[in-house]
Amino acid sequence: MSTQAAFSNFKVLTFDVVGTLIDFETGVLEAVRKIGGKKAAEFTDEQIFEPYKRGRDKHYERSSEVMFHVYRHLATELGLPADDASCDVFQLSVLRWGPFADSVEALKRLRTKFRLVAMTNADRVALSCYAHALGNPFDDTVCADDTGVAKPNPEFFAYNKGRQSAFGYKQSDILHVAQSQYHDIGIARKLGYKVCWIERRQGVAGFGGTPAVETLTKPDFHFPTLKALADAAIGPAKG
């Protein structure tokens, strides 16, 4: 079977957005170091990510609102400026997290063959910013405001399954594409989806800004970048 033939049974690609298409780790690090100045520059990436994740666990609600408090938690732990103005700068930076270098072009190619659906824990405000930055590639979007829950809650996937069925698509038509083993790959595979792991941190130690898992779930497809997925499913970009 050719590489492209392996994707021929799928009609829908569902995407995790933040971490898979949008480079939130770079966004977090750049904002913290800009706000924190010289002291923040002394911290390693992991020293920043750990309190960030603890803050996000504590403030798990709508990302366009609670990142103010996530930053305050992080800054207090690290001894960085935690005043309202600093927290507000971080909150605004979240809406400006940018795409990975390959995301826009790869999504444009993938859209020629598949229905593209965003499945994100971001809220509607944040998702609208990310979709715009990505060139508005999605045929449909599902976010935490719609579902009332966040991945890895199975109800998130059930909501989308029902939504796509209204358009005539079955679960077997769907390939779920994501970076996070914790939020996406493990639970989607458990629920019977075919999954594609975009291992954005390939070759980098640790789990960065996403929660760790004890055991990695083996995906059906595995690529280091979205470009590599598009090359395999569509063929190399022309020109």
PDB file of C-alpha atoms in Angstrom, residues 15 17 117-122 124 127 140-147 151 156 159-161 163-164:
ATOM      1  CA  PHE A  15      -7.147  18.647  14.849  1.00  0.00           C
ATOM      2  CA  VAL A  17      -5.095  23.245  17.741  1.00  0.00           C
ATOM      3  CA  VAL A 117     -12.283  20.192  11.912  1.00  0.00           C
ATOM      4  CA  ALA A 118     -10.754  22.004  14.877  1.00  0.00           C
ATOM      5  CA  MET A 119     -11.202  20.265  18.255  1.00  0.00           C
ATOM      6  CA  THR A 120      -9.720  22.523  20.882  1.00  0.00           C
ATOM      7  CA  ASN A 121      -9.806  23.179  24.603  1.00  0.00           C
ATOM      8  CA  ALA A 122      -9.423  26.867  23.752  1.00  0.00           C
ATOM      9  CA  ARG A 124     -14.378  30.563  21.091  1.00  0.00           C
ATOM     10  CA  LEU A 127     -10.035  29.881  18.678  1.00  0.00           C
ATOM     11  CA  ASP A 140     -16.004  23.146  11.204  1.00  0.00           C
ATOM     12  CA  THR A 141     -14.856  23.947  14.738  1.00  0.00           C
ATOM     13  CA  VAL A 142     -15.567  22.493  18.175  1.00  0.00           C
ATOM     14  CA  CYS A 143     -14.247  24.262  21.269  1.00  0.00           C
ATOM     15  CA  ALA A 144     -14.657  24.102  25.023  1.00  0.00           C
ATOM     16  CA  ASP A 145     -17.457  26.680  24.900  1.00  0.00           C
ATOM     17  CA  ASP A 146     -19.477  24.269  22.752  1.00  0.00           C
ATOM     18  CA  THR A 147     -18.869  21.068  24.696  1.00  0.00           C
ATOM     19  CA  LYS A 151     -10.159  17.000  26.490  1.00  0.00           C
ATOM     20  CA  PHE A 156     -15.652  16.189  24.111  1.00  0.00           C
ATOM     21  CA  TYR A 159     -19.941  15.846  21.103  1.00  0.00           C
ATOM     22  CA  ASN A 160     -17.865  16.073  17.950  1.00  0.00           C
ATOM     23  CA  LYS A 161     -18.820  12.575  16.828  1.00  0.00           C
ATOM     24  CA  ARG A 163     -21.829  16.840  15.269  1.00  0.00           C
ATOM     25  CA  GLN A 164     -19.955  15.253  12.356  1.00  0.00           C
TER      26      GLN A 164
END
